[in-house]
Amino acid sequence: MALDTRTDRRTSFAALLWDSTVGKKTVMAVSGLVMLLYLVVHMIGNLKIFFGADEFNGYAHWLRVVGEPFMHEEWTLWLVRAVLVAAVVAHATSAYQLSRRDIRARPSKYVHKKPRASYATRTMRWGGIILGLFIVWHILDLTTGTVHPGGFQEGHPYQNVVDTFSTWYGNVIYIVAMLALGLHIRHGFWSAAQTLGAGSRTRDRALKATANVLALLLTAGFIAVPVGVMTGVVS
């Protein structure tokens, strides 16, 4: 009975934390930072395409066998995917519930709007929707090949990337999504720092600068790939 009581208390505390605004913001911040770390690594990997097909295809193969022989082939890759899916679901769920809570708290429009709110702040919700749709398209294009143009080639990611960015719509979808990502990171990193208590009067300027630099580098790094294909640097 004592064990059950402690379990109930832990469960109740977890439920209470999740139901609170602070708890949802914390989940949103932590899951966002997990995805940000992945994006940095993913961008660095993407830039290997500028070193040629062998380098890029070799990197893609390494992702499938990393951790061997301790981990079976693709186990590490699927573990990373599972963590990412959990982070995306947690982030999207907490963002949606916080948004609904905010709407319920102010059923009528504000008499005075806040013109000083940044463009990134005002578009966080739409940016999240754009990125969610992009993720679905990106997976169907370069992972499963379902919507891939020109015939998907399993085990030839270099050629698959070139095929995608040889189409006008592939470039438009990707570049628009990456611009939305930059705005999302710029505001999201700052928000996460404040939620997790990293902000202070002395650190705020450094945190804002870090958010701006991260957003700029990631946006430029990801967009460099379709630009490379369009200009013939990658072919």
PDB file of C-alpha atoms in Angstrom, residues 43-235:
ATOM      1  CA  MET A  43      23.015  20.932 -41.072  1.00  0.00           C
ATOM      2  CA  ILE A  44      26.692  19.999 -40.705  1.00  0.00           C
ATOM      3  CA  GLY A  45      25.942  16.623 -42.277  1.00  0.00           C
ATOM      4  CA  ASN A  46      24.030  18.259 -45.143  1.00  0.00           C
ATOM      5  CA  LEU A  47      27.006  20.477 -46.000  1.00  0.00           C
ATOM      6  CA  LYS A  48      29.036  17.354 -46.798  1.00  0.00           C
ATOM      7  CA  ILE A  49      27.218  17.371 -50.129  1.00  0.00           C
ATOM      8  CA  PHE A  50      29.679  20.051 -51.303  1.00  0.00           C
ATOM      9  CA  PHE A  51      32.505  17.499 -51.026  1.00  0.00           C
ATOM     10  CA  GLY A  52      31.010  15.246 -53.667  1.00  0.00           C
ATOM     11  CA  ALA A  53      28.770  12.205 -54.071  1.00  0.00           C
ATOM     12  CA  ASP A  54      31.169   9.711 -52.464  1.00  0.00           C
ATOM     13  CA  GLU A  55      31.565  11.840 -49.340  1.00  0.00           C
ATOM     14  CA  PHE A  56      27.832  12.481 -48.963  1.00  0.00           C
ATOM     15  CA  ASN A  57      26.740   8.912 -49.713  1.00  0.00           C
ATOM     16  CA  GLY A  58      29.426   7.597 -47.374  1.00  0.00           C
ATOM     17  CA  TYR A  59      28.121   9.835 -44.589  1.00  0.00           C
ATOM     18  CA  ALA A  60      24.564   8.602 -45.189  1.00  0.00           C
ATOM     19  CA  HIS A  61      25.785   4.994 -44.973  1.00  0.00           C
ATOM     20  CA  TRP A  62      27.686   5.743 -41.760  1.00  0.00           C
ATOM     21  CA  LEU A  63      24.451   6.967 -40.164  1.00  0.00           C
ATOM     22  CA  ARG A  64      23.005   3.490 -40.658  1.00  0.00           C
ATOM     23  CA  VAL A  65      25.925   1.601 -39.106  1.00  0.00           C
ATOM     24  CA  VAL A  66      27.019   4.012 -36.360  1.00  0.00           C
ATOM     25  CA  GLY A  67      27.386   2.192 -33.055  1.00  0.00           C
ATOM     26  CA  GLU A  68      28.285  -1.185 -34.560  1.00  0.00           C
ATOM     27  CA  PRO A  69      29.044  -3.800 -33.446  1.00  0.00           C
ATOM     28  CA  PHE A  70      27.484  -2.885 -30.089  1.00  0.00           C
ATOM     29  CA  MET A  71      24.361  -1.622 -31.862  1.00  0.00           C
ATOM     30  CA  HIS A  72      22.783  -3.565 -34.719  1.00  0.00           C
ATOM     31  CA  GLU A  73      22.583  -1.871 -38.128  1.00  0.00           C
ATOM     32  CA  GLU A  74      20.192   1.112 -38.076  1.00  0.00           C
ATOM     33  CA  TRP A  75      19.406   0.709 -34.367  1.00  0.00           C
ATOM     34  CA  THR A  76      21.135   3.966 -33.466  1.00  0.00           C
ATOM     35  CA  LEU A  77      19.401   5.727 -36.349  1.00  0.00           C
ATOM     36  CA  TRP A  78      15.995   4.499 -35.211  1.00  0.00           C
ATOM     37  CA  LEU A  79      16.796   5.493 -31.616  1.00  0.00           C
ATOM     38  CA  VAL A  80      17.544   9.037 -32.778  1.00  0.00           C
ATOM     39  CA  ARG A  81      14.332   9.047 -34.815  1.00  0.00           C
ATOM     40  CA  ALA A  82      12.321   7.905 -31.784  1.00  0.00           C
ATOM     41  CA  VAL A  83      13.773  10.700 -29.635  1.00  0.00           C
ATOM     42  CA  LEU A  84      13.029  13.239 -32.365  1.00  0.00           C
ATOM     43  CA  VAL A  85       9.441  12.044 -32.786  1.00  0.00           C
ATOM     44  CA  ALA A  86       8.918  12.279 -29.017  1.00  0.00           C
ATOM     45  CA  ALA A  87      10.403  15.789 -29.005  1.00  0.00           C
ATOM     46  CA  VAL A  88       8.235  16.935 -31.931  1.00  0.00           C
ATOM     47  CA  VAL A  89       5.056  15.503 -30.391  1.00  0.00           C
ATOM     48  CA  ALA A  90       5.819  17.010 -26.971  1.00  0.00           C
ATOM     49  CA  HIS A  91       6.684  20.381 -28.513  1.00  0.00           C
ATOM     50  CA  ALA A  92       3.622  20.526 -30.760  1.00  0.00           C
ATOM     51  CA  THR A  93       1.235  19.315 -28.051  1.00  0.00           C
ATOM     52  CA  SER A  94       2.458  21.771 -25.434  1.00  0.00           C
ATOM     53  CA  ALA A  95       2.439  24.624 -27.995  1.00  0.00           C
ATOM     54  CA  TYR A  96      -1.141  23.820 -29.045  1.00  0.00           C
ATOM     55  CA  GLN A  97      -2.414  23.520 -25.484  1.00  0.00           C
ATOM     56  CA  LEU A  98      -0.703  26.742 -24.425  1.00  0.00           C
ATOM     57  CA  SER A  99      -2.233  28.488 -27.421  1.00  0.00           C
ATOM     58  CA  ARG A 100      -5.724  27.246 -26.551  1.00  0.00           C
ATOM     59  CA  ARG A 101      -5.220  28.263 -22.934  1.00  0.00           C
ATOM     60  CA  ASP A 102      -4.145  31.738 -24.025  1.00  0.00           C
ATOM     61  CA  ILE A 103      -7.224  32.105 -26.250  1.00  0.00           C
ATOM     62  CA  ARG A 104      -9.559  31.010 -23.445  1.00  0.00           C
ATOM     63  CA  ALA A 105      -7.931  33.485 -21.068  1.00  0.00           C
ATOM     64  CA  ARG A 106      -8.784  36.411 -23.397  1.00  0.00           C
ATOM     65  CA  PRO A 107     -12.068  35.659 -25.192  1.00  0.00           C
ATOM     66  CA  SER A 108     -12.314  39.200 -26.553  1.00  0.00           C
ATOM     67  CA  LYS A 109      -9.696  41.033 -28.553  1.00  0.00           C
ATOM     68  CA  TYR A 110      -7.370  43.397 -26.777  1.00  0.00           C
ATOM     69  CA  VAL A 111      -8.422  47.025 -27.043  1.00  0.00           C
ATOM     70  CA  HIS A 112      -4.806  48.038 -27.494  1.00  0.00           C
ATOM     71  CA  LYS A 113      -2.598  45.876 -29.642  1.00  0.00           C
ATOM     72  CA  LYS A 114       1.118  45.506 -28.993  1.00  0.00           C
ATOM     73  CA  PRO A 115       2.860  46.874 -32.082  1.00  0.00           C
ATOM     74  CA  ARG A 116       6.290  46.307 -30.539  1.00  0.00           C
ATOM     75  CA  ALA A 117       5.936  42.531 -30.747  1.00  0.00           C
ATOM     76  CA  SER A 118       8.509  41.126 -33.173  1.00  0.00           C
ATOM     77  CA  TYR A 119       7.587  39.522 -36.490  1.00  0.00           C
ATOM     78  CA  ALA A 120       8.965  36.200 -35.221  1.00  0.00           C
ATOM     79  CA  THR A 121       6.741  36.339 -32.135  1.00  0.00           C
ATOM     80  CA  ARG A 122       3.599  37.060 -34.158  1.00  0.00           C
ATOM     81  CA  THR A 123       4.304  34.238 -36.608  1.00  0.00           C
ATOM     82  CA  MET A 124       5.437  31.482 -34.218  1.00  0.00           C
ATOM     83  CA  ARG A 125       2.171  29.580 -34.580  1.00  0.00           C
ATOM     84  CA  TRP A 126       2.067  29.791 -38.367  1.00  0.00           C
ATOM     85  CA  GLY A 127       5.761  28.998 -38.494  1.00  0.00           C
ATOM     86  CA  GLY A 128       5.146  25.846 -36.453  1.00  0.00           C
ATOM     87  CA  ILE A 129       2.404  24.742 -38.847  1.00  0.00           C
ATOM     88  CA  ILE A 130       4.619  25.402 -41.871  1.00  0.00           C
ATOM     89  CA  LEU A 131       7.457  23.399 -40.323  1.00  0.00           C
ATOM     90  CA  GLY A 132       5.120  20.542 -39.408  1.00  0.00           C
ATOM     91  CA  LEU A 133       3.873  20.277 -42.989  1.00  0.00           C
ATOM     92  CA  PHE A 134       7.435  20.567 -44.281  1.00  0.00           C
ATOM     93  CA  ILE A 135       8.622  17.676 -42.098  1.00  0.00           C
ATOM     94  CA  VAL A 136       5.922  15.433 -43.592  1.00  0.00           C
ATOM     95  CA  TRP A 137       6.881  16.456 -47.143  1.00  0.00           C
ATOM     96  CA  HIS A 138      10.610  16.112 -46.424  1.00  0.00           C
ATOM     97  CA  ILE A 139      10.192  12.552 -45.119  1.00  0.00           C
ATOM     98  CA  LEU A 140       7.974  11.530 -48.043  1.00  0.00           C
ATOM     99  CA  ASP A 141      10.489  13.045 -50.435  1.00  0.00           C
ATOM    100  CA  LEU A 142      13.945  12.001 -49.232  1.00  0.00           C
ATOM    101  CA  THR A 143      13.277   9.171 -46.760  1.00  0.00           C
ATOM    102  CA  THR A 144      10.466   7.068 -48.223  1.00  0.00           C
ATOM    103  CA  GLY A 145      10.630   8.475 -51.780  1.00  0.00           C
ATOM    104  CA  THR A 146       6.824   8.587 -51.988  1.00  0.00           C
ATOM    105  CA  VAL A 147       6.654  12.067 -53.542  1.00  0.00           C
ATOM    106  CA  HIS A 148      10.208  12.190 -54.843  1.00  0.00           C
ATOM    107  CA  PRO A 149      10.633  13.546 -58.397  1.00  0.00           C
ATOM    108  CA  GLY A 150      12.579  11.659 -61.046  1.00  0.00           C
ATOM    109  CA  GLY A 151      12.612   8.250 -59.400  1.00  0.00           C
ATOM    110  CA  PHE A 152      13.864   7.642 -55.854  1.00  0.00           C
ATOM    111  CA  GLN A 153      17.169   5.744 -55.629  1.00  0.00           C
ATOM    112  CA  GLU A 154      17.638   3.826 -52.379  1.00  0.00           C
ATOM    113  CA  GLY A 155      21.184   4.218 -51.088  1.00  0.00           C
ATOM    114  CA  HIS A 156      21.961   7.208 -53.351  1.00  0.00           C
ATOM    115  CA  PRO A 157      21.041  10.248 -51.239  1.00  0.00           C
ATOM    116  CA  TYR A 158      23.304  12.586 -53.233  1.00  0.00           C
ATOM    117  CA  GLN A 159      21.372  12.006 -56.453  1.00  0.00           C
ATOM    118  CA  ASN A 160      18.051  12.148 -54.589  1.00  0.00           C
ATOM    119  CA  VAL A 161      18.922  15.586 -53.185  1.00  0.00           C
ATOM    120  CA  VAL A 162      19.963  16.826 -56.621  1.00  0.00           C
ATOM    121  CA  ASP A 163      16.695  15.537 -58.104  1.00  0.00           C
ATOM    122  CA  THR A 164      14.614  17.353 -55.482  1.00  0.00           C
ATOM    123  CA  PHE A 165      16.366  20.688 -55.883  1.00  0.00           C
ATOM    124  CA  SER A 166      16.316  20.450 -59.661  1.00  0.00           C
ATOM    125  CA  THR A 167      12.585  21.229 -59.456  1.00  0.00           C
ATOM    126  CA  TRP A 168      11.245  24.738 -58.832  1.00  0.00           C
ATOM    127  CA  TYR A 169       8.690  23.560 -56.270  1.00  0.00           C
ATOM    128  CA  GLY A 170      11.285  21.567 -54.316  1.00  0.00           C
ATOM    129  CA  ASN A 171      13.362  24.726 -53.937  1.00  0.00           C
ATOM    130  CA  VAL A 172      10.378  26.911 -53.016  1.00  0.00           C
ATOM    131  CA  ILE A 173       9.067  24.501 -50.372  1.00  0.00           C
ATOM    132  CA  TYR A 174      12.502  24.010 -48.818  1.00  0.00           C
ATOM    133  CA  ILE A 175      13.591  27.655 -48.795  1.00  0.00           C
ATOM    134  CA  VAL A 176      10.263  28.932 -47.404  1.00  0.00           C
ATOM    135  CA  ALA A 177      10.428  26.281 -44.658  1.00  0.00           C
ATOM    136  CA  MET A 178      14.013  27.203 -43.787  1.00  0.00           C
ATOM    137  CA  LEU A 179      13.128  30.894 -43.523  1.00  0.00           C
ATOM    138  CA  ALA A 180      10.275  29.928 -41.186  1.00  0.00           C
ATOM    139  CA  LEU A 181      12.736  27.775 -39.241  1.00  0.00           C
ATOM    140  CA  GLY A 182      15.107  30.715 -38.807  1.00  0.00           C
ATOM    141  CA  LEU A 183      12.361  32.903 -37.357  1.00  0.00           C
ATOM    142  CA  HIS A 184      11.195  30.040 -35.144  1.00  0.00           C
ATOM    143  CA  ILE A 185      14.684  29.472 -33.745  1.00  0.00           C
ATOM    144  CA  ARG A 186      15.333  33.183 -33.234  1.00  0.00           C
ATOM    145  CA  HIS A 187      12.312  33.555 -30.979  1.00  0.00           C
ATOM    146  CA  GLY A 188      12.221  29.994 -29.634  1.00  0.00           C
ATOM    147  CA  PHE A 189      15.794  29.942 -28.317  1.00  0.00           C
ATOM    148  CA  TRP A 190      15.214  33.201 -26.461  1.00  0.00           C
ATOM    149  CA  SER A 191      11.903  31.912 -25.042  1.00  0.00           C
ATOM    150  CA  ALA A 192      13.466  28.614 -23.945  1.00  0.00           C
ATOM    151  CA  ALA A 193      16.292  30.445 -22.163  1.00  0.00           C
ATOM    152  CA  GLN A 194      13.794  32.570 -20.252  1.00  0.00           C
ATOM    153  CA  THR A 195      11.613  29.570 -19.368  1.00  0.00           C
ATOM    154  CA  LEU A 196      14.582  27.568 -18.054  1.00  0.00           C
ATOM    155  CA  GLY A 197      15.830  30.499 -15.971  1.00  0.00           C
ATOM    156  CA  ALA A 198      18.950  31.264 -18.008  1.00  0.00           C
ATOM    157  CA  GLY A 199      17.960  34.864 -18.644  1.00  0.00           C
ATOM    158  CA  SER A 200      19.174  37.736 -16.500  1.00  0.00           C
ATOM    159  CA  ARG A 201      19.942  41.413 -16.869  1.00  0.00           C
ATOM    160  CA  THR A 202      23.601  40.660 -17.587  1.00  0.00           C
ATOM    161  CA  ARG A 203      23.020  37.675 -19.908  1.00  0.00           C
ATOM    162  CA  ASP A 204      20.045  38.864 -21.950  1.00  0.00           C
ATOM    163  CA  ARG A 205      22.159  40.617 -24.589  1.00  0.00           C
ATOM    164  CA  ALA A 206      24.358  37.535 -25.059  1.00  0.00           C
ATOM    165  CA  LEU A 207      21.309  35.265 -25.284  1.00  0.00           C
ATOM    166  CA  LYS A 208      19.680  37.480 -27.907  1.00  0.00           C
ATOM    167  CA  ALA A 209      22.903  37.566 -29.914  1.00  0.00           C
ATOM    168  CA  THR A 210      23.211  33.760 -29.666  1.00  0.00           C
ATOM    169  CA  ALA A 211      19.611  33.342 -30.862  1.00  0.00           C
ATOM    170  CA  ASN A 212      20.251  35.623 -33.841  1.00  0.00           C
ATOM    171  CA  VAL A 213      23.521  33.888 -34.782  1.00  0.00           C
ATOM    172  CA  LEU A 214      22.004  30.399 -34.494  1.00  0.00           C
ATOM    173  CA  ALA A 215      19.008  31.393 -36.611  1.00  0.00           C
ATOM    174  CA  LEU A 216      21.219  32.986 -39.258  1.00  0.00           C
ATOM    175  CA  LEU A 217      23.752  30.145 -39.445  1.00  0.00           C
ATOM    176  CA  LEU A 218      21.147  27.384 -39.585  1.00  0.00           C
ATOM    177  CA  THR A 219      19.029  29.179 -42.179  1.00  0.00           C
ATOM    178  CA  ALA A 220      22.058  29.933 -44.368  1.00  0.00           C
ATOM    179  CA  GLY A 221      23.514  26.454 -43.897  1.00  0.00           C
ATOM    180  CA  PHE A 222      20.338  24.648 -44.917  1.00  0.00           C
ATOM    181  CA  ILE A 223      19.535  26.986 -47.824  1.00  0.00           C
ATOM    182  CA  ALA A 224      23.099  26.590 -49.147  1.00  0.00           C
ATOM    183  CA  VAL A 225      22.216  23.092 -50.398  1.00  0.00           C
ATOM    184  CA  PRO A 226      19.377  24.010 -52.812  1.00  0.00           C
ATOM    185  CA  VAL A 227      21.328  27.107 -53.869  1.00  0.00           C
ATOM    186  CA  GLY A 228      24.306  24.847 -54.602  1.00  0.00           C
ATOM    187  CA  VAL A 229      22.157  22.645 -56.831  1.00  0.00           C
ATOM    188  CA  MET A 230      20.513  25.597 -58.584  1.00  0.00           C
ATOM    189  CA  THR A 231      23.878  27.209 -59.370  1.00  0.00           C
ATOM    190  CA  GLY A 232      25.471  23.973 -60.557  1.00  0.00           C
ATOM    191  CA  VAL A 233      28.019  23.799 -57.735  1.00  0.00           C
ATOM    192  CA  VAL A 234      26.319  20.532 -56.714  1.00  0.00           C
ATOM    193  CA  SER A 235      25.326  18.415 -59.702  1.00  0.00           C
TER     194      SER A 235
END
